[in-house]
PDB file of C-alpha atoms and ligand atoms in Angstrom:
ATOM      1  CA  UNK B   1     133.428 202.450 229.107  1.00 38.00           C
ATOM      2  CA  UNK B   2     135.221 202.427 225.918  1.00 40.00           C
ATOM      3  CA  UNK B   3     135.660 204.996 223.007  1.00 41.00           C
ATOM      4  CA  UNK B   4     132.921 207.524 222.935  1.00 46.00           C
ATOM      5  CA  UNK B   5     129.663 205.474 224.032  1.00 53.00           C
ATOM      6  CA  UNK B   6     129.301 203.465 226.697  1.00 64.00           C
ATOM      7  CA  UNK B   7     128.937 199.629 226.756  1.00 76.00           C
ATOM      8  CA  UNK B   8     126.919 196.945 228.823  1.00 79.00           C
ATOM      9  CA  UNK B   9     129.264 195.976 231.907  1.00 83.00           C
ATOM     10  CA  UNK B  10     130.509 192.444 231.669  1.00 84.00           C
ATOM     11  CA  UNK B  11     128.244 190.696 234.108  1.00 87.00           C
ATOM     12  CA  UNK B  12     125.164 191.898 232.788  1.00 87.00           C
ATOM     13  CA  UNK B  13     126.306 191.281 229.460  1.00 90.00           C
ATOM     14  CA  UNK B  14     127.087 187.502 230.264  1.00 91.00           C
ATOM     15  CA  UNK B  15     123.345 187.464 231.969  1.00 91.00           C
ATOM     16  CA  UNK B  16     121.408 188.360 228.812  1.00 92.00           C
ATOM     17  CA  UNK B  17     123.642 186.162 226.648  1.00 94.00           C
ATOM     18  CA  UNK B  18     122.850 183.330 228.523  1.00 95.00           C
ATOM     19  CA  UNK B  19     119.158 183.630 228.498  1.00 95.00           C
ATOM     20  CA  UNK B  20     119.585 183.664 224.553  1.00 96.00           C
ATOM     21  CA  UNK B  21     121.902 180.823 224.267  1.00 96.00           C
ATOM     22  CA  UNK B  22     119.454 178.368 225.993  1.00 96.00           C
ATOM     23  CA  UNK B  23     117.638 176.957 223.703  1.00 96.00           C
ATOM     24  CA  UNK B  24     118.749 178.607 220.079  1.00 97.00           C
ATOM     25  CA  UNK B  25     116.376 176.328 217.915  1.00 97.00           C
ATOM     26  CA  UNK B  26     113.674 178.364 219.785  1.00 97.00           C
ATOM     27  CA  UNK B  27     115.647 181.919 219.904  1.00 98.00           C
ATOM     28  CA  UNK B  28     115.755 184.366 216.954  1.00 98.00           C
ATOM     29  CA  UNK B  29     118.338 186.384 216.187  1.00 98.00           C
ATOM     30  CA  UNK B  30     117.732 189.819 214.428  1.00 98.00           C
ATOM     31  CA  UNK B  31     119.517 192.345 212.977  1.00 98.00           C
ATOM     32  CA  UNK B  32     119.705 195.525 211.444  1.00 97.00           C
ATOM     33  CA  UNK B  33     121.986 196.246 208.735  1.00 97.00           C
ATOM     34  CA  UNK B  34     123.521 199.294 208.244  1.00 95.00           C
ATOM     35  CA  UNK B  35     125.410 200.958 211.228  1.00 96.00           C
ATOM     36  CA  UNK B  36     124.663 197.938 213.057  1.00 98.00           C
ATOM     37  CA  UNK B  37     126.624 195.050 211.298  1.00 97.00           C
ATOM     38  CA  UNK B  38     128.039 196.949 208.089  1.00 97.00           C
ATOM     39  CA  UNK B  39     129.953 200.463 209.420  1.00 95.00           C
ATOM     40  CA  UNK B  40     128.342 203.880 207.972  1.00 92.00           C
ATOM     41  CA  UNK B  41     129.698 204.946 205.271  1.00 89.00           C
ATOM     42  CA  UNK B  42     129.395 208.544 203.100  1.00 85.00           C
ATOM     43  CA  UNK B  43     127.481 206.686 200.631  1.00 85.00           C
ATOM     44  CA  UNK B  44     124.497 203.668 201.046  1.00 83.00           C
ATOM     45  CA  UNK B  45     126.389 202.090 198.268  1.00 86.00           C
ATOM     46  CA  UNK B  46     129.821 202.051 199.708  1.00 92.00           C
ATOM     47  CA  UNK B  47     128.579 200.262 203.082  1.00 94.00           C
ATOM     48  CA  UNK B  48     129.871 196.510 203.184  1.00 96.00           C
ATOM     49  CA  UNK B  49     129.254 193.927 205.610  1.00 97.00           C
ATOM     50  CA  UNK B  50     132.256 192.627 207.035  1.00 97.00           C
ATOM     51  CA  UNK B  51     133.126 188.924 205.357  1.00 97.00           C
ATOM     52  CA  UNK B  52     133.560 187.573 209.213  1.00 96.00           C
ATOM     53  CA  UNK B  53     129.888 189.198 210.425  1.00 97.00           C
ATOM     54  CA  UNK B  54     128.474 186.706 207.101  1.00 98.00           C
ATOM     55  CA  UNK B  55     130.173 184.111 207.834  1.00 97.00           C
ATOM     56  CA  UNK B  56     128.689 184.020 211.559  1.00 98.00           C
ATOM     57  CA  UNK B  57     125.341 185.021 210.496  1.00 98.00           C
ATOM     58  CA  UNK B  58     125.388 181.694 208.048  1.00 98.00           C
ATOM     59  CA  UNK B  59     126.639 179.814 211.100  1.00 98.00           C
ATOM     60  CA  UNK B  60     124.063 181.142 213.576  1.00 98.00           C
ATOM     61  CA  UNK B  61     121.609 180.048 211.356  1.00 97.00           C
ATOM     62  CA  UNK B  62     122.076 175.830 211.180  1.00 97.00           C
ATOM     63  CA  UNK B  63     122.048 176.369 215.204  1.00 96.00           C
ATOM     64  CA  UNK B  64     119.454 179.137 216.146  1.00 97.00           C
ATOM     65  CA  UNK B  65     115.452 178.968 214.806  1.00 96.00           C
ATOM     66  CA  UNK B  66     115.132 182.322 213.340  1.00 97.00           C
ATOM     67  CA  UNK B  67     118.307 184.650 211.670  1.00 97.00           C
ATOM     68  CA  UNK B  68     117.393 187.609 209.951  1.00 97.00           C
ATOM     69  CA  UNK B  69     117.786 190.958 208.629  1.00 97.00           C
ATOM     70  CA  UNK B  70     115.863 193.826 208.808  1.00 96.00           C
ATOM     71  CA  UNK B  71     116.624 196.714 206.514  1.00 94.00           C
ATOM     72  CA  UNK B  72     115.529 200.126 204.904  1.00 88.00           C
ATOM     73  CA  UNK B  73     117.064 198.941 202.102  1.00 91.00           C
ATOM     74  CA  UNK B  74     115.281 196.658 199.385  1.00 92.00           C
ATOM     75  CA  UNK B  75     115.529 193.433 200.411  1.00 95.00           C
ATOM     76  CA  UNK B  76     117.328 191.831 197.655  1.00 95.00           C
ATOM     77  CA  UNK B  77     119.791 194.677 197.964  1.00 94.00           C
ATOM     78  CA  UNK B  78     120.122 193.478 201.885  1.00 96.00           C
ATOM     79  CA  UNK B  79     120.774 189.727 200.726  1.00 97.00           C
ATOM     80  CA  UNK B  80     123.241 191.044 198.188  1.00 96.00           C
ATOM     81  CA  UNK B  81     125.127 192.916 200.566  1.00 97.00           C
ATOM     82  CA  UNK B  82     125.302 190.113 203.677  1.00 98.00           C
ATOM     83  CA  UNK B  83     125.874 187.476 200.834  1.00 97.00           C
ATOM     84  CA  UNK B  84     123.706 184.594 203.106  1.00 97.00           C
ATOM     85  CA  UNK B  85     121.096 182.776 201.574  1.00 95.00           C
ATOM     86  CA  UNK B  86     119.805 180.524 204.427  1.00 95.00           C
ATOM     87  CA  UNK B  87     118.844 183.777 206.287  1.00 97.00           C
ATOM     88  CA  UNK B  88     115.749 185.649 206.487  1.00 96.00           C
ATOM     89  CA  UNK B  89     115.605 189.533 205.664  1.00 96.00           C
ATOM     90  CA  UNK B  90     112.862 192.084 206.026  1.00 95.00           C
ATOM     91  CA  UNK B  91     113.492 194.950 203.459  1.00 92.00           C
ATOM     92  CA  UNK B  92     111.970 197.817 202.735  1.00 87.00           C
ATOM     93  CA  UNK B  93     111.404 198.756 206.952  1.00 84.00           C
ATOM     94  CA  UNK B  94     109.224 195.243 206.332  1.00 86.00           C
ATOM     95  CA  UNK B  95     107.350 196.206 203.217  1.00 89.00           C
ATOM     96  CA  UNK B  96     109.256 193.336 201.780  1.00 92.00           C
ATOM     97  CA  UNK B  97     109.855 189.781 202.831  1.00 93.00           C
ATOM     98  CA  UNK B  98     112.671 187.328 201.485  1.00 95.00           C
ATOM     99  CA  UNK B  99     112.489 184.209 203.314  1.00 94.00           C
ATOM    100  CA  UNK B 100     115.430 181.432 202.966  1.00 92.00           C
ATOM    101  CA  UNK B 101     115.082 179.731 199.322  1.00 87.00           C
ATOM    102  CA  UNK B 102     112.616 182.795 197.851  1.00 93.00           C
ATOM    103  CA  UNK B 103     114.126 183.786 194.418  1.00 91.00           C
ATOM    104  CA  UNK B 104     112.122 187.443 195.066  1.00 91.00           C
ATOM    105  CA  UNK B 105     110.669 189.145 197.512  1.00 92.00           C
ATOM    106  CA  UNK B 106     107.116 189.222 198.598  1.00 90.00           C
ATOM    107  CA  UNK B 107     105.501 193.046 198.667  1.00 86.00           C
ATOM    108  CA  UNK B 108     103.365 193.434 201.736  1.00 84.00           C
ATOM    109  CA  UNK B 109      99.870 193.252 199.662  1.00 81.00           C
ATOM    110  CA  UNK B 110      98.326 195.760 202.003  1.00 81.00           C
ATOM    111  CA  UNK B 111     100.369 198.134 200.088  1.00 84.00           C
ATOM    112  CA  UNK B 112      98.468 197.409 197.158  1.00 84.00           C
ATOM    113  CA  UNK B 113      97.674 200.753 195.167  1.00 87.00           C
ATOM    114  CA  UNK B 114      99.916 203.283 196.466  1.00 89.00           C
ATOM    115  CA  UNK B 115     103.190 201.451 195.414  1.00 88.00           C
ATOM    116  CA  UNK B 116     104.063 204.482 193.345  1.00 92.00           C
ATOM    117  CA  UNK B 117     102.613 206.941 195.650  1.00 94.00           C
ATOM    118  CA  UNK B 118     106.370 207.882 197.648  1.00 95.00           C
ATOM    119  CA  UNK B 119     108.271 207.638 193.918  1.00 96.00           C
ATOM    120  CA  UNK B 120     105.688 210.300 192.564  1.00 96.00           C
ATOM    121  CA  UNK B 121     106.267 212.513 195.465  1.00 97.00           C
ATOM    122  CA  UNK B 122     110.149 212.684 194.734  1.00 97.00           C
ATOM    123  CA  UNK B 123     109.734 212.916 191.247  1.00 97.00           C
ATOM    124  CA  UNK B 124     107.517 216.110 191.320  1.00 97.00           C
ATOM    125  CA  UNK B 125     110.504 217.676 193.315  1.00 97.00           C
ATOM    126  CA  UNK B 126     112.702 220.421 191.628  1.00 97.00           C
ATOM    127  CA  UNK B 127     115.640 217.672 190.796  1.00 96.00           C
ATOM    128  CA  UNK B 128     118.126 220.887 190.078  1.00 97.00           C
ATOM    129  CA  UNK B 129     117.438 221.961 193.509  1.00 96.00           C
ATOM    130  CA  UNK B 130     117.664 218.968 195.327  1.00 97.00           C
ATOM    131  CA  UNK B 131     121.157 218.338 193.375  1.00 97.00           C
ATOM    132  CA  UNK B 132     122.492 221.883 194.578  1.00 97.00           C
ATOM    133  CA  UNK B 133     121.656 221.227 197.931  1.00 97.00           C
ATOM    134  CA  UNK B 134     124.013 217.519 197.744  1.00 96.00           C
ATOM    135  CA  UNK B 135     120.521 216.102 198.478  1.00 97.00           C
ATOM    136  CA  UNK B 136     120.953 212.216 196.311  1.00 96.00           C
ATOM    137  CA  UNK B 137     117.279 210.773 195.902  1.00 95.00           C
ATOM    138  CA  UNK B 138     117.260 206.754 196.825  1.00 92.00           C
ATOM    139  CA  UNK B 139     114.869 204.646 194.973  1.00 91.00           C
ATOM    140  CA  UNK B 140     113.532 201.931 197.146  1.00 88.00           C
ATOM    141  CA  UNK B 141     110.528 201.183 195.294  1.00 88.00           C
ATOM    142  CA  UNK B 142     107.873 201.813 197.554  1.00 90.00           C
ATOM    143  CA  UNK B 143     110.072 203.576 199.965  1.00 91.00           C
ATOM    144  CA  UNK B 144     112.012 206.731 198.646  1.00 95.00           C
ATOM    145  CA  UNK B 145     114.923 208.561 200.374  1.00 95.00           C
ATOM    146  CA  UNK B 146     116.658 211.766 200.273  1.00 97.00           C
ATOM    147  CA  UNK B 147     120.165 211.351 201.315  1.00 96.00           C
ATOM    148  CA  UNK B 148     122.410 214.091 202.499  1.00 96.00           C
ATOM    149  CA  UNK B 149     125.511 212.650 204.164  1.00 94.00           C
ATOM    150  CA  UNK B 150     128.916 214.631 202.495  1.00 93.00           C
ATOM    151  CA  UNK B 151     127.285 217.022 201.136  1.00 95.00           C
ATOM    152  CA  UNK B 152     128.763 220.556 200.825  1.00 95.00           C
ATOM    153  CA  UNK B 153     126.245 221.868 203.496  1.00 96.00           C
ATOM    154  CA  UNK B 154     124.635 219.478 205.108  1.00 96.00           C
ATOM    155  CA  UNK B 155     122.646 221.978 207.022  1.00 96.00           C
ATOM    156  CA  UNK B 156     121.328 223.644 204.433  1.00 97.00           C
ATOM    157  CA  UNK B 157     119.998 220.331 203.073  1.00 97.00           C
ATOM    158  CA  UNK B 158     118.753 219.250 206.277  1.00 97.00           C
ATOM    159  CA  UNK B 159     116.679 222.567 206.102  1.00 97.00           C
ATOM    160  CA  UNK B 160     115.476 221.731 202.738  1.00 97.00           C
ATOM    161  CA  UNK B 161     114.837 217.976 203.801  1.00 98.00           C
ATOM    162  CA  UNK B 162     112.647 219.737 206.817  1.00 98.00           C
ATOM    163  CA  UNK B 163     110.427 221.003 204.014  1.00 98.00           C
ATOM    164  CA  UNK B 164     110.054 218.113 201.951  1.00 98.00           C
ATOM    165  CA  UNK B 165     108.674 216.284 204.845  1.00 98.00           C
ATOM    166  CA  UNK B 166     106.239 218.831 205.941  1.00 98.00           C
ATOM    167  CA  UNK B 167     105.170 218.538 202.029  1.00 97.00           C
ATOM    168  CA  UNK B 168     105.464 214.428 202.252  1.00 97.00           C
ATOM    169  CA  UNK B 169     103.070 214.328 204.960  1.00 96.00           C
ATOM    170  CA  UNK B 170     100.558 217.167 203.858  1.00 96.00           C
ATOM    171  CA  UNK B 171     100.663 214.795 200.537  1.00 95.00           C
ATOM    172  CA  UNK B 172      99.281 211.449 202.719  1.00 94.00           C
ATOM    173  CA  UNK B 173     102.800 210.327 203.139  1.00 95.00           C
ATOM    174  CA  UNK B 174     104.802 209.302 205.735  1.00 93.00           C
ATOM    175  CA  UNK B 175     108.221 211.459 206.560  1.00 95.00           C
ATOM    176  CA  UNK B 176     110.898 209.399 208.850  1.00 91.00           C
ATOM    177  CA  UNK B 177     114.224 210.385 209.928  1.00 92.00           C
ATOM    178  CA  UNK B 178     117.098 208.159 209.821  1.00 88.00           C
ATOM    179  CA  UNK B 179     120.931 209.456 210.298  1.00 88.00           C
ATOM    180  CA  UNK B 180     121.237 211.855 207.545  1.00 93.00           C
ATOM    181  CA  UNK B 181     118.744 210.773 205.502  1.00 94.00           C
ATOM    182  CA  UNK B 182     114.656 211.364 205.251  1.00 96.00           C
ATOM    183  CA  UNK B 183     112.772 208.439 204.105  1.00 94.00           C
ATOM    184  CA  UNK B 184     109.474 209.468 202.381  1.00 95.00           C
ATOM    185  CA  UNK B 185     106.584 206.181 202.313  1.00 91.00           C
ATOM    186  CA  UNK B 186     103.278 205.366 201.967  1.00 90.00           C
ATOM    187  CA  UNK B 187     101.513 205.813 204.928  1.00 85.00           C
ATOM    188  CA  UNK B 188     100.091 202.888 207.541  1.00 74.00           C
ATOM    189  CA  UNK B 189     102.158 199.634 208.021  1.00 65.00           C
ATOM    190  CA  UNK B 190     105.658 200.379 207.376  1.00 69.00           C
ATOM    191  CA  UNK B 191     108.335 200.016 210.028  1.00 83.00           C
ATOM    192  CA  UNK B 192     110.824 197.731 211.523  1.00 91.00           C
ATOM    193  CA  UNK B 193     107.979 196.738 214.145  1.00 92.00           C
ATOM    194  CA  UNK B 194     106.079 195.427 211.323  1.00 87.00           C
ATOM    195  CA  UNK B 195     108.813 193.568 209.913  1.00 91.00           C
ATOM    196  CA  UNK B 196     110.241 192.132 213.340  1.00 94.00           C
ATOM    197  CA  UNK B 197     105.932 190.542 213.684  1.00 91.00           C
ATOM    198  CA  UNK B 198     106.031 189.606 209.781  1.00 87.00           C
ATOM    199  CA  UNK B 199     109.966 187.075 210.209  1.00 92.00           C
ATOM    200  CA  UNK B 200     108.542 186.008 214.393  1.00 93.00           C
ATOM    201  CA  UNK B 201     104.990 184.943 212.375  1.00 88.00           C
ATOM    202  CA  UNK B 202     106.424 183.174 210.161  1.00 77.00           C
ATOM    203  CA  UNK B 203     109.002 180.905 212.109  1.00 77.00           C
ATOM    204  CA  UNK B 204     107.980 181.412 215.963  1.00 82.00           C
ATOM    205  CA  UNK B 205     110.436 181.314 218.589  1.00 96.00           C
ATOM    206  CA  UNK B 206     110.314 181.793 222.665  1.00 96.00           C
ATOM    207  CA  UNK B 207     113.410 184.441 222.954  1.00 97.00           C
ATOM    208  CA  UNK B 208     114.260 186.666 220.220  1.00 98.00           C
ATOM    209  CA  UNK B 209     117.184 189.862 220.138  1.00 98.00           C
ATOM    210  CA  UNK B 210     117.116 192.827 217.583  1.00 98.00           C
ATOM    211  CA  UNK B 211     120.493 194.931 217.300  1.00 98.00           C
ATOM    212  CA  UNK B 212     120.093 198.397 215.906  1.00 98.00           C
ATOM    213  CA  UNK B 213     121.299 201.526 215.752  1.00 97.00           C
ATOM    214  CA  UNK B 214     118.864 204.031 214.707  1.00 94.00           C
ATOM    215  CA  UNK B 215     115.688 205.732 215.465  1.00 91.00           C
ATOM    216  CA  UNK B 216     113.803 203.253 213.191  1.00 90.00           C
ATOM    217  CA  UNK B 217     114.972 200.452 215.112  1.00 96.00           C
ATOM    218  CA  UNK B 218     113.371 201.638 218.555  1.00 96.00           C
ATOM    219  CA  UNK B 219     109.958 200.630 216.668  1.00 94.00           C
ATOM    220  CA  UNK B 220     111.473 196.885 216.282  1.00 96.00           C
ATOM    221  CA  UNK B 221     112.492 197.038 219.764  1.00 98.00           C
ATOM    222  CA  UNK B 222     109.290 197.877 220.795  1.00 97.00           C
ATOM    223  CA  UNK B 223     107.572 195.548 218.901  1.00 96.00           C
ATOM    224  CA  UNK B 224     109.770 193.181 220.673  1.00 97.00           C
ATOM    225  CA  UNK B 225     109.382 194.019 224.023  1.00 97.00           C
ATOM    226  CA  UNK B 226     105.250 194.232 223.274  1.00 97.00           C
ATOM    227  CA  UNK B 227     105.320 190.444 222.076  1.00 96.00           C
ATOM    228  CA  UNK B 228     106.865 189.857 225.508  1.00 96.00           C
ATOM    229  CA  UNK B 229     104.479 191.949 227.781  1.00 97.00           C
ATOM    230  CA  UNK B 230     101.627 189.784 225.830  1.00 96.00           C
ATOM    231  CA  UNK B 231     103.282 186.612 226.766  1.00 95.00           C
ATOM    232  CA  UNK B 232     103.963 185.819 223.275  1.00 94.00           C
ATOM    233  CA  UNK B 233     108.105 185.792 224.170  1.00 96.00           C
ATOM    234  CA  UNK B 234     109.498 184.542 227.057  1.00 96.00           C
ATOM    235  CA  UNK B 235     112.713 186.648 226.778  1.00 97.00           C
ATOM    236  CA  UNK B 236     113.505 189.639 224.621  1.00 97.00           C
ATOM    237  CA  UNK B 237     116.428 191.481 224.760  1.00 97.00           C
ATOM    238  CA  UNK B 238     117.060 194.994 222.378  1.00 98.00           C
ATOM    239  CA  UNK B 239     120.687 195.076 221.846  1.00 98.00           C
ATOM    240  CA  UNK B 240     121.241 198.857 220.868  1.00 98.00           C
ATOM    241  CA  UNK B 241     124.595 199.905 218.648  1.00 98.00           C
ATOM    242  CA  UNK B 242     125.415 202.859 220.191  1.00 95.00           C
ATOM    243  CA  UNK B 243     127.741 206.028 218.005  1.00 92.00           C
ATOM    244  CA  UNK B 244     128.452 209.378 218.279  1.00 90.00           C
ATOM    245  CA  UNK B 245     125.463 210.347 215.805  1.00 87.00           C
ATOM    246  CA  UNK B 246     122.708 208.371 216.837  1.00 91.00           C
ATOM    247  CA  UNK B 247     119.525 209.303 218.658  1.00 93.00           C
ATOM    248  CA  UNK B 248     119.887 209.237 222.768  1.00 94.00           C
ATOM    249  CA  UNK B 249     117.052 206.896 222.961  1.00 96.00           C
ATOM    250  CA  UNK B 250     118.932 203.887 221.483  1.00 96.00           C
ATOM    251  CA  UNK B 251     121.371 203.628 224.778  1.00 95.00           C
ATOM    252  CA  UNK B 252     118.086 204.594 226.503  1.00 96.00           C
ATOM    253  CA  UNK B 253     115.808 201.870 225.798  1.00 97.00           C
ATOM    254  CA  UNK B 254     118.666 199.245 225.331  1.00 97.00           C
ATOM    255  CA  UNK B 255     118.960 196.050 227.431  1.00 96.00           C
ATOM    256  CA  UNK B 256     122.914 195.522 225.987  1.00 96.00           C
ATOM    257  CA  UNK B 257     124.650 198.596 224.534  1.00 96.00           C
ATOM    258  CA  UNK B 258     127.765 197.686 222.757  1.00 96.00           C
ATOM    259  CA  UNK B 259     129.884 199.910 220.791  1.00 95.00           C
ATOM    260  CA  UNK B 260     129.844 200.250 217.183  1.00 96.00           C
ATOM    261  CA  UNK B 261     129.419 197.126 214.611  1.00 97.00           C
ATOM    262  CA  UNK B 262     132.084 195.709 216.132  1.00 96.00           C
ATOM    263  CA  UNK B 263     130.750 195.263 219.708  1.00 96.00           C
ATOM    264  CA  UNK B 264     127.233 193.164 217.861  1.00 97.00           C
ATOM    265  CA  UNK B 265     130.008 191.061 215.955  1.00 97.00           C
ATOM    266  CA  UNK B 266     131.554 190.449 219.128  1.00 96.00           C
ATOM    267  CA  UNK B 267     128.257 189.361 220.640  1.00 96.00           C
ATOM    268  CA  UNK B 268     126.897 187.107 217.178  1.00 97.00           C
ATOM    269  CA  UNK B 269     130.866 185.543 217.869  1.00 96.00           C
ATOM    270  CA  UNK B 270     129.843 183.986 221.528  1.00 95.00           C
ATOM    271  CA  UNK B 271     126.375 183.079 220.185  1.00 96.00           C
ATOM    272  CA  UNK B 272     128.104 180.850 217.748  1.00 94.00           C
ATOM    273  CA  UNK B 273     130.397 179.263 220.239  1.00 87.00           C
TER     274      UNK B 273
HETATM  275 MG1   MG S 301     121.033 201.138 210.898  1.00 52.80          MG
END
């Protein structure tokens, strides 16, 4: 036990490590971004990835098959903020794919038609409102969010948020909940489960681990742990970023719980040695 969260004991931790140190030309390793490698911070734009959790991620990837990083954020804006070009990252919750080498990334074409549908929705919103409430609109393209963290009451803009999901999803769209922020999209496909399939299609692998922090990550885990149940992995271990504000099911459906970024930079450190 350390700090507020509890942590994967030592001999368990060595275990899982193992089984993902093998054979790392056929082992991915996946990771979310914010909360998970880069601490929160009040704003999205204020969150940096520590220089040392790059520099590991760029030497993970001349030894292991897959590296990559999945993201609600665009996925330019992802390789901007981890600095790595010879890494993989899924933006967008997957919507978007930027493979090593790609000057842009690819839009998943199923989306075709309703990439406006989500920027609409927020745009029809009373702006004056939403600014009283603290409530900062996040244009993601396809993907918009309403972002509440520091505001002045962030349980009155919670309750507001409430609403404008109820409205999202009476409008054909899809409402999702991250830590202090709503994420409005276009409905069918979206999700860190779809990106974790989209980076394993397109460089397979026989062991794979996702780190996250958040509700949207237990979709990635899943997706993970369903690829293993069909045989498709042989080993797949969730690695789950536990804090004081994140949903209980993270430690819950965990195989590794560390503590904060730092614990997943701890673990990336003795996959690179
Ligand atoms: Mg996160």
């Amino acid at each position: 036990m350390s700090g507020e969260t509890a942590s994967t004991d030592g001999d368990a931790r060595a275990v899982l490590l193992e089984a993902l140190r093998a054979d790392p030309p056929r082992t991915a390793i996946l990771t979310d971004i914010d909360g998970t490698l880069a601490p929160m911070a009040e704003r999205p734009e204020q969150a940096a990835v520590p220089e040392a959790a790059s520099l590991l991620l760029a030497s993970l990837s001349e030894r292991y098959g897959l590296v990559g990083c999945v993201s609600g954020r665009r996925a330019e804006d992802a390789r901007r903020m981890v600095g790595v070009d010879s890494i993989a990252y899924a933006g967008n919750h997957g919507l978007e794919l930027l493979l090593p080498g790609d000057s842009e990334a690819k839009l998943d074409p199923s989306l075709e038609g309703r990439e406006q549908d989500a920027r609409e929705f927020i745009a029809a919103l009373d702006a004056a409102q939403l600014a009283g409430l603290g409530l900062r609109a996040e244009d993601k393209g396809p993907i918009q969010a309403l972002h509440w963290r520091g505001s002045a009451d962030e349980r009155a803009a919670e309750s507001r948020a409430r609403e404008i999901a109820a409205e999202a999803g009476r409008a054909g769209l899809e409402p999702h909940w991250g830590r202090k922020v709503l994420e409005v999209r276009p409905s069918g496909g979206a999700g860190k489960d779809t990106a974790v399939a989209a980076l394993l299609a397109a460089d397979p692998v026989s062991a794979a681990t996702y780190a996250g922090d958040d509700r949207t990550d237990l979709d990635a885990f899943r997706r993970l742990r369903h690829l293993r149940d069909r045989g498709e992995l042989e080993t797949a271990i969730c690695v789950g970023v536990a804090s004081p504000e994140g949903p209980p099911e993270i430690p819950e459906e965990a195989d590794l719980l560390v503590d904060g970024p730092e614990g997943w930079i701890a673990i990336l450190e003795s996959l690179a040695v």
